[in-house]
Tab-separated table of C-alpha atoms and ligand atoms in Angstrom:
chain	number	residue	atom	x	y	z
A	1	UNK	CA	307.456	71.097	8.625
A	2	UNK	CA	311.082	70.085	8.631
A	3	UNK	CA	313.926	72.215	9.903
A	4	UNK	CA	317.598	72.782	9.140
A	5	UNK	CA	319.856	73.353	12.146
A	6	UNK	CA	322.022	76.449	11.814
A	7	UNK	CA	323.773	76.371	15.159
A	8	UNK	CA	323.562	74.994	18.721
A	9	UNK	CA	320.100	76.301	19.487
A	10	UNK	CA	318.781	77.753	16.123
A	11	UNK	CA	317.023	76.173	13.186
A	12	UNK	CA	315.121	77.432	10.135
A	13	UNK	CA	312.227	75.783	8.234
A	14	UNK	CA	313.182	73.888	5.130
A	15	UNK	CA	310.318	75.701	3.328
A	16	UNK	CA	310.226	79.381	3.962
A	17	UNK	CA	308.192	82.192	2.402
A	18	UNK	CA	309.434	84.545	-0.270
A	19	UNK	CA	307.783	87.993	-0.158
A	20	UNK	CA	308.952	89.771	-3.274
A	21	UNK	CA	305.260	89.518	-4.395
A	22	UNK	CA	304.137	91.618	-1.467
A	23	UNK	CA	303.382	95.143	-2.670
A	24	UNK	CA	305.565	94.932	-5.763
A	25	UNK	CA	304.099	96.202	-8.939
A	26	UNK	CA	306.080	93.911	-11.165
A	27	UNK	CA	304.137	90.798	-9.900
A	28	UNK	CA	300.911	92.659	-10.595
A	29	UNK	CA	298.894	90.921	-7.933
A	30	UNK	CA	296.985	94.101	-7.109
A	31	UNK	CA	296.024	96.056	-3.939
A	32	UNK	CA	293.694	93.489	-2.334
A	33	UNK	CA	296.584	90.941	-2.512
A	34	UNK	CA	298.973	93.489	-0.806
A	35	UNK	CA	296.362	94.520	1.791
A	36	UNK	CA	294.660	91.283	2.585
A	37	UNK	CA	295.984	88.077	0.963
A	38	UNK	CA	299.570	88.749	1.813
A	39	UNK	CA	298.669	89.051	5.542
A	40	UNK	CA	296.644	85.881	5.385
A	41	UNK	CA	299.552	84.066	3.717
A	42	UNK	CA	301.896	85.112	6.454
A	43	UNK	CA	299.497	84.182	9.252
A	44	UNK	CA	298.865	80.709	7.772
A	45	UNK	CA	302.587	80.172	7.224
A	46	UNK	CA	303.182	80.826	10.990
A	47	UNK	CA	300.492	78.372	11.885
A	48	UNK	CA	301.991	75.724	9.690
A	49	UNK	CA	305.436	76.113	11.228
A	50	UNK	CA	307.224	78.326	8.692
A	51	UNK	CA	309.917	80.288	10.389
A	52	UNK	CA	312.027	81.519	7.570
A	53	UNK	CA	310.580	84.790	5.920
A	54	UNK	CA	312.565	86.450	3.154
A	55	UNK	CA	312.168	90.036	2.008
A	56	UNK	CA	314.442	92.983	0.807
A	57	UNK	CA	314.574	96.680	1.088
A	58	UNK	CA	314.077	96.833	-2.679
A	59	UNK	CA	310.936	94.741	-2.891
A	60	UNK	CA	308.149	97.308	-3.548
A	61	UNK	CA	310.629	99.956	-2.316
A	62	UNK	CA	310.095	98.966	1.381
A	63	UNK	CA	306.472	97.884	1.037
A	64	UNK	CA	307.215	94.187	1.275
A	65	UNK	CA	309.130	94.706	4.528
A	66	UNK	CA	306.247	96.834	5.960
A	67	UNK	CA	303.540	94.324	4.930
A	68	UNK	CA	305.516	91.389	6.334
A	69	UNK	CA	306.279	93.120	9.620
A	70	UNK	CA	302.615	94.073	10.129
A	71	UNK	CA	301.362	90.669	9.298
A	72	UNK	CA	303.746	88.991	11.697
A	73	UNK	CA	302.711	91.474	14.508
A	74	UNK	CA	303.430	90.108	17.925
A	75	UNK	CA	304.763	86.855	16.431
A	76	UNK	CA	307.777	88.618	14.931
A	77	UNK	CA	310.064	87.012	17.490
A	78	UNK	CA	309.114	83.434	16.544
A	79	UNK	CA	310.072	84.104	12.972
A	80	UNK	CA	313.591	84.023	11.438
A	81	UNK	CA	313.517	87.205	9.411
A	82	UNK	CA	315.782	87.628	6.526
A	83	UNK	CA	316.056	90.887	4.586
A	84	UNK	CA	318.600	92.260	2.068
A	85	UNK	CA	320.490	95.417	1.403
A	86	UNK	CA	320.965	96.494	-2.201
A	87	UNK	CA	324.650	97.375	-2.189
A	88	UNK	CA	324.629	100.612	-4.161
A	89	UNK	CA	326.877	102.607	-1.814
A	90	UNK	CA	328.137	99.907	0.529
A	91	UNK	CA	330.203	101.978	2.996
A	92	UNK	CA	329.727	101.181	6.632
A	93	UNK	CA	327.636	104.248	7.723
A	94	UNK	CA	325.207	103.712	4.826
A	95	UNK	CA	324.994	99.929	5.593
A	96	UNK	CA	324.213	100.770	9.219
A	97	UNK	CA	321.565	103.346	8.401
A	98	UNK	CA	319.871	101.008	5.821
A	99	UNK	CA	319.757	98.162	8.376
A	100	UNK	CA	318.004	100.419	10.892
A	101	UNK	CA	315.563	101.487	8.165
A	102	UNK	CA	314.775	97.851	7.306
A	103	UNK	CA	314.343	96.975	11.031
A	104	UNK	CA	311.983	99.906	11.477
A	105	UNK	CA	309.871	98.879	8.484
A	106	UNK	CA	309.730	95.259	9.759
A	107	UNK	CA	309.022	96.424	13.332
A	108	UNK	CA	311.941	94.543	14.856
A	109	UNK	CA	314.934	95.304	16.923
A	110	UNK	CA	316.972	92.572	15.305
A	111	UNK	CA	317.434	91.345	11.737
A	112	UNK	CA	318.037	87.547	12.074
A	113	UNK	CA	319.739	87.395	8.708
A	114	UNK	CA	320.981	90.385	6.798
A	115	UNK	CA	321.971	89.613	3.172
A	116	UNK	CA	323.862	91.469	0.514
A	117	UNK	CA	321.360	91.324	-2.360
A	118	UNK	CA	324.046	90.920	-5.050
A	119	UNK	CA	327.750	91.392	-5.377
A	120	UNK	CA	328.762	94.962	-6.123
A	121	UNK	CA	330.861	94.627	-9.288
A	122	UNK	CA	333.030	97.670	-8.339
A	123	UNK	CA	333.508	97.538	-4.619
A	124	UNK	CA	334.978	94.613	-2.799
A	125	UNK	CA	333.257	93.083	0.199
A	126	UNK	CA	335.733	94.447	2.862
A	127	UNK	CA	333.702	97.697	2.756
A	128	UNK	CA	330.313	96.299	3.211
A	129	UNK	CA	331.450	93.674	5.776
A	130	UNK	CA	332.871	96.494	8.005
A	131	UNK	CA	329.315	97.753	8.299
A	132	UNK	CA	327.950	94.181	8.909
A	133	UNK	CA	330.518	93.652	11.648
A	134	UNK	CA	329.370	96.793	13.469
A	135	UNK	CA	325.771	95.706	13.107
A	136	UNK	CA	326.502	92.362	14.584
A	137	UNK	CA	328.496	93.918	17.446
A	138	UNK	CA	325.590	96.100	18.474
A	139	UNK	CA	323.062	93.209	18.036
A	140	UNK	CA	321.012	94.667	15.276
A	141	UNK	CA	322.093	91.819	13.032
A	142	UNK	CA	322.194	88.141	13.910
A	143	UNK	CA	323.620	86.234	10.895
A	144	UNK	CA	325.081	87.730	7.770
A	145	UNK	CA	324.259	86.329	4.345
A	146	UNK	CA	324.995	87.035	0.656
A	147	UNK	CA	322.988	86.509	-2.462
A	148	UNK	CA	323.873	85.753	-6.069
A	149	UNK	CA	327.479	85.226	-5.084
A	150	UNK	CA	329.980	82.937	-6.653
A	151	UNK	CA	331.655	80.507	-4.288
A	152	UNK	CA	334.981	82.445	-4.435
A	153	UNK	CA	333.208	85.704	-3.577
A	154	UNK	CA	331.200	84.039	-0.794
A	155	UNK	CA	334.427	82.827	0.729
A	156	UNK	CA	336.071	86.268	0.269
A	157	UNK	CA	333.050	87.891	2.012
A	158	UNK	CA	333.516	85.537	4.919
A	159	UNK	CA	337.213	86.310	5.191
A	160	UNK	CA	336.322	89.992	5.116
A	161	UNK	CA	333.702	89.603	7.852
A	162	UNK	CA	336.005	87.519	9.930
A	163	UNK	CA	333.289	85.084	10.924
A	164	UNK	CA	330.691	82.941	9.127
A	165	UNK	CA	328.562	84.256	6.252
A	166	UNK	CA	325.819	81.827	6.887
A	167	UNK	CA	324.060	81.618	3.565
A	168	UNK	CA	324.095	82.415	-0.114
A	169	UNK	CA	320.690	82.979	-1.587
A	170	UNK	CA	320.727	81.865	-5.217
A	171	UNK	CA	318.401	80.752	-7.937
A	172	UNK	CA	317.991	77.071	-7.583
A	173	UNK	CA	315.351	74.734	-9.109
A	174	UNK	CA	315.066	71.915	-11.595
A	175	UNK	CA	315.608	74.440	-14.395
A	176	UNK	CA	318.651	76.213	-12.788
A	177	UNK	CA	321.075	73.804	-11.326
A	178	UNK	CA	324.444	75.576	-11.438
A	179	UNK	CA	324.634	75.740	-7.641
A	180	UNK	CA	325.183	71.995	-7.676
A	181	UNK	CA	328.599	72.453	-9.150
A	182	UNK	CA	330.194	74.170	-6.210
A	183	UNK	CA	327.830	76.011	-3.893
A	184	UNK	CA	326.015	72.941	-2.608
A	185	UNK	CA	329.095	70.768	-1.955
A	186	UNK	CA	330.651	73.718	-0.070
A	187	UNK	CA	327.528	74.280	1.987
A	188	UNK	CA	327.099	70.581	2.724
A	189	UNK	CA	330.621	70.121	3.989
A	190	UNK	CA	331.067	73.379	5.926
A	191	UNK	CA	327.734	73.934	7.720
A	192	UNK	CA	326.663	76.774	5.504
A	193	UNK	CA	323.197	77.162	3.786
A	194	UNK	CA	321.992	77.707	0.266
A	195	UNK	CA	318.680	79.520	0.151
A	196	UNK	CA	316.953	78.550	-3.059
A	197	UNK	CA	315.065	81.416	-4.660
A	198	UNK	CA	312.630	80.886	-7.573
A	199	UNK	CA	312.462	77.216	-6.593
A	200	UNK	CA	309.320	76.880	-8.797
A	201	UNK	CA	310.962	78.697	-11.692
A	202	UNK	CA	308.423	81.481	-11.025
A	203	UNK	CA	305.550	79.168	-11.454
A	204	UNK	CA	306.738	77.256	-14.536
A	205	UNK	CA	307.252	74.053	-12.620
A	206	UNK	CA	303.540	74.089	-11.490
A	207	UNK	CA	302.679	72.859	-14.886
A	208	UNK	CA	299.921	75.487	-14.957
A	209	UNK	CA	301.353	77.420	-17.901
A	210	UNK	CA	301.645	76.394	-21.534
A	211	UNK	CA	301.803	78.051	-25.043
A	212	UNK	CA	298.154	79.161	-24.797
A	213	UNK	CA	298.186	80.176	-21.148
A	214	UNK	CA	301.223	82.326	-20.437
A	215	UNK	CA	301.511	84.574	-17.337
A	216	UNK	CA	301.210	88.245	-18.130
A	217	UNK	CA	302.896	90.090	-15.323
A	218	UNK	CA	306.118	92.106	-15.832
A	219	UNK	CA	308.385	89.666	-14.055
A	220	UNK	CA	307.434	86.703	-16.193
A	221	UNK	CA	306.964	88.531	-19.524
A	222	UNK	CA	310.746	89.305	-19.176
A	223	UNK	CA	311.607	85.749	-18.232
A	224	UNK	CA	312.700	83.722	-21.283
A	225	UNK	CA	311.401	80.493	-19.585
A	226	UNK	CA	307.859	81.644	-20.408
A	227	UNK	CA	308.475	82.053	-24.103
A	228	UNK	CA	306.044	79.859	-26.008
A	229	UNK	CA	308.835	77.661	-27.397
A	230	UNK	CA	310.276	77.177	-23.943
A	231	UNK	CA	306.966	76.299	-22.387
A	232	UNK	CA	306.594	73.672	-25.105
A	233	UNK	CA	310.071	72.332	-24.454
A	234	UNK	CA	309.290	72.071	-20.753
A	235	UNK	CA	306.553	69.587	-21.510
A	236	UNK	CA	308.614	66.457	-20.798
A	237	UNK	CA	309.851	67.849	-17.475
A	238	UNK	CA	306.364	68.705	-16.346
A	239	UNK	CA	305.201	65.228	-17.393
A	240	UNK	CA	308.072	63.738	-15.206
A	241	UNK	CA	306.924	65.956	-12.282
A	242	UNK	CA	303.312	64.805	-12.773
A	243	UNK	CA	304.312	61.159	-12.749
A	244	UNK	CA	306.142	61.496	-9.421
A	245	UNK	CA	303.368	63.745	-8.008
A	246	UNK	CA	300.721	61.073	-8.845
A	247	UNK	CA	302.743	58.528	-6.797
A	248	UNK	CA	302.700	60.854	-3.767
A	249	UNK	CA	299.096	62.228	-4.238
A	250	UNK	CA	300.860	65.560	-4.662
A	251	UNK	CA	301.147	68.319	-7.293
A	252	UNK	CA	303.992	69.055	-9.702
A	253	UNK	CA	304.804	72.178	-7.707
A	254	UNK	CA	305.120	70.212	-4.535
A	255	UNK	CA	307.415	67.713	-6.130
A	256	UNK	CA	309.573	70.472	-7.558
A	257	UNK	CA	309.925	71.885	-4.065
A	258	UNK	CA	310.689	68.454	-2.617
A	259	UNK	CA	313.426	68.008	-5.276
A	260	UNK	CA	314.982	71.373	-4.437
A	261	UNK	CA	315.289	70.656	-0.696
A	262	UNK	CA	316.363	67.020	-1.150
A	263	UNK	CA	319.960	68.188	-0.808
A	264	UNK	CA	320.672	68.619	2.892
A	265	UNK	CA	321.989	72.191	2.991
A	266	UNK	CA	319.147	73.739	0.976
A	267	UNK	CA	316.084	75.603	2.262
A	268	UNK	CA	313.640	77.048	-0.334
A	269	UNK	CA	311.661	80.222	-0.223
A	270	UNK	CA	308.783	79.952	-2.751
A	271	UNK	CA	306.522	82.955	-3.193
A	272	UNK	CA	302.764	82.440	-3.143
A	273	UNK	CA	299.853	84.168	-4.794
A	274	UNK	CA	297.276	82.613	-2.426
A	275	UNK	CA	296.875	80.972	0.937
A	276	UNK	CA	296.207	77.665	-0.865
A	277	UNK	CA	299.589	77.851	-2.607
A	278	UNK	CA	301.340	78.549	0.618
A	279	UNK	CA	299.645	75.540	2.238
A	280	UNK	CA	300.626	73.376	-0.659
A	281	UNK	CA	304.254	74.643	-0.602
A	282	UNK	CA	304.555	73.980	3.167
A	283	UNK	CA	303.228	70.421	2.747
A	284	UNK	CA	305.966	69.738	0.244
A	285	UNK	CA	308.520	69.786	3.054
A	286	UNK	CA	307.162	66.338	4.169
A	287	UNK	CA	307.429	64.590	0.760
A	288	UNK	CA	310.282	62.072	0.681
A	289	UNK	CA	311.478	61.402	-2.875
A	290	UNK	CA	313.043	57.998	-3.456
A	291	UNK	CA	316.469	57.895	-4.971
A	292	UNK	CA	314.890	56.740	-8.222
A	293	UNK	CA	312.428	59.552	-8.303
A	294	UNK	CA	315.132	62.126	-7.565
A	295	UNK	CA	317.342	60.785	-10.385
A	296	UNK	CA	314.439	60.528	-12.803
A	297	UNK	CA	313.527	64.225	-12.189
A	298	UNK	CA	317.164	65.329	-12.448
A	299	UNK	CA	317.600	63.503	-15.678
A	300	UNK	CA	314.319	65.049	-17.127
A	301	UNK	CA	315.619	68.418	-15.996
A	302	UNK	CA	318.955	67.828	-17.823
A	303	UNK	CA	317.077	67.106	-21.046
A	304	UNK	CA	315.142	70.403	-20.813
A	305	UNK	CA	317.155	72.887	-22.972
A	306	UNK	CA	315.347	76.244	-23.024
A	307	UNK	CA	316.331	79.065	-25.380
A	308	UNK	CA	318.052	81.715	-23.147
A	309	UNK	CA	320.653	84.425	-23.450
A	310	UNK	CA	320.992	86.630	-26.559
A	311	UNK	CA	319.127	83.981	-28.647
A	312	UNK	CA	316.027	84.641	-26.494
A	313	UNK	CA	316.008	88.383	-26.911
A	314	UNK	CA	314.223	88.750	-30.389
A	315	UNK	CA	311.664	86.173	-29.167
A	316	UNK	CA	311.074	88.025	-25.951
A	317	UNK	CA	310.429	91.147	-27.955
A	318	UNK	CA	308.148	89.354	-30.323
A	319	UNK	CA	306.266	87.562	-27.433
A	320	UNK	CA	305.743	90.851	-25.722
A	321	UNK	CA	303.817	92.236	-28.634
A	322	UNK	CA	301.785	89.281	-29.602
B	1	NAP	N1	317.980	87.203	-4.068
B	1	NAP	C1	317.377	87.434	-5.202
B	1	NAP	O1	318.051	88.007	-6.112
B	1	NAP	C2	315.980	86.946	-5.509
B	1	NAP	C3	315.422	86.911	-6.800
B	1	NAP	C4	314.216	86.442	-6.967
B	1	NAP	C5	313.407	85.965	-5.881
B	1	NAP	N2	313.900	86.064	-4.654
B	1	NAP	C6	313.213	85.604	-3.429
B	1	NAP	O2	312.655	84.303	-3.664
B	1	NAP	C7	311.277	84.346	-3.606
B	1	NAP	C8	310.685	83.267	-4.475
B	1	NAP	O3	311.149	83.417	-5.809
B	1	NAP	P1	310.134	83.799	-6.992
B	1	NAP	O4	308.931	84.493	-6.470
B	1	NAP	O5	310.982	84.550	-8.039
B	1	NAP	O6	309.719	82.447	-7.660
B	1	NAP	P2	308.935	81.155	-7.268
B	1	NAP	O7	308.879	81.057	-5.825
B	1	NAP	O8	309.567	80.078	-8.045
B	1	NAP	O9	307.493	81.357	-7.896
B	1	NAP	C9	306.492	81.986	-7.160
B	1	NAP	C10	305.264	81.968	-8.010
B	1	NAP	O10	304.853	80.681	-8.413
B	1	NAP	C11	303.489	80.491	-8.309
B	1	NAP	N3	303.231	79.495	-7.225
B	1	NAP	C12	303.689	79.453	-5.959
B	1	NAP	N4	303.269	78.378	-5.278
B	1	NAP	C13	302.499	77.682	-6.183
B	1	NAP	C14	301.780	76.424	-6.074
B	1	NAP	N5	301.771	75.721	-4.937
B	1	NAP	N6	301.203	75.960	-7.213
B	1	NAP	C15	301.150	76.690	-8.318
B	1	NAP	N7	301.805	77.812	-8.461
B	1	NAP	C16	302.544	78.318	-7.434
B	1	NAP	C17	302.880	81.802	-7.916
B	1	NAP	O11	302.589	82.509	-9.158
B	1	NAP	P3	301.146	82.438	-9.972
B	1	NAP	O12	300.119	81.912	-9.019
B	1	NAP	O13	300.853	83.826	-10.324
B	1	NAP	O14	301.453	81.518	-11.148
B	1	NAP	C18	303.988	82.483	-7.296
B	1	NAP	O15	303.926	83.897	-7.304
B	1	NAP	C19	310.861	85.702	-3.808
B	1	NAP	O16	309.556	85.987	-3.263
B	1	NAP	C20	311.976	86.462	-3.142
B	1	NAP	O17	311.740	86.549	-1.723
B	1	NAP	C21	315.197	86.567	-4.438
């Protein structure tokens, strides 16, 4: 495992574990996954040196936090636990009460990283950061983070908190590269962190899915990337991943993760549907891509032009019923 330093005596694993899948109906992995496999994934992650575990109060309406906390058990203190508040009513007393509820579900006295799940379009961050400041003061929260924030709003959140907002958790992978425009340069030059979610584009970059083998759960049925046309368009990118993977005796998914954490301020939090996937994802931290490989993958990614936005809507509806 490789680590990213986030302070004088703190570091987080470059590959973490995303746990939206735990206990959430929309991934459709079923009860034996929630009751057994999820625990085995967490235990193996700890053994392999993963310290960063990401969850949210909204995942499975608290179930993900509960499953993660129980699986960590006595090892909770060796993990860097990140959870998120969904900012519906982000006034300080509510923020404080919700942090306590998350800590209780996780079975911890301190949330290492407490993130605002997404910007509230109506309420500016001064309100929520008042609550965050109070939580840091009493020691219930270590670091504060945001998620799905623009650079301007990330900076405004930091100004409102009055100290660093360590991280911004955003979608970042070979098929979603907008963070390269401003978030990554900002993080790299100022000691902040970009936490890459959906680093495998929800499994697309594994190369496992194609026109005749599409995933069927609710999350991916609603994701335009898995439209038959887009799966076909992704063929060249998957081929580029396979070529690099062959050179490293690795898999396309591992190379996609190695690409995501190639930039120095990025850590990635792939989800996993099995212990084998978790093991494979962790091993990706040790793959060193050459400059040539990194550029070739970036160029293949730039050529991938999926149908998205309003143009994808009628196709999503059609794909859902065929
Ligand atoms: N802040 C936010 O708004 C936000 C949004 C989304 C996600 N997240 C966080 O980010 C985490 C990861 O994102 P995500 O789950 O959306 O997408 P992801 O990590 O890109 O994809 C996860 C899926 O990819 C497949 N996969 C994982 N490892 C694999 C491997 N080694 N080989 C082949 N397939 C593999 C698995 O699905 P199959 O085996 O079923 O194909 C798995 O469920 C979440 O768990 C959550 O913690 C945050």
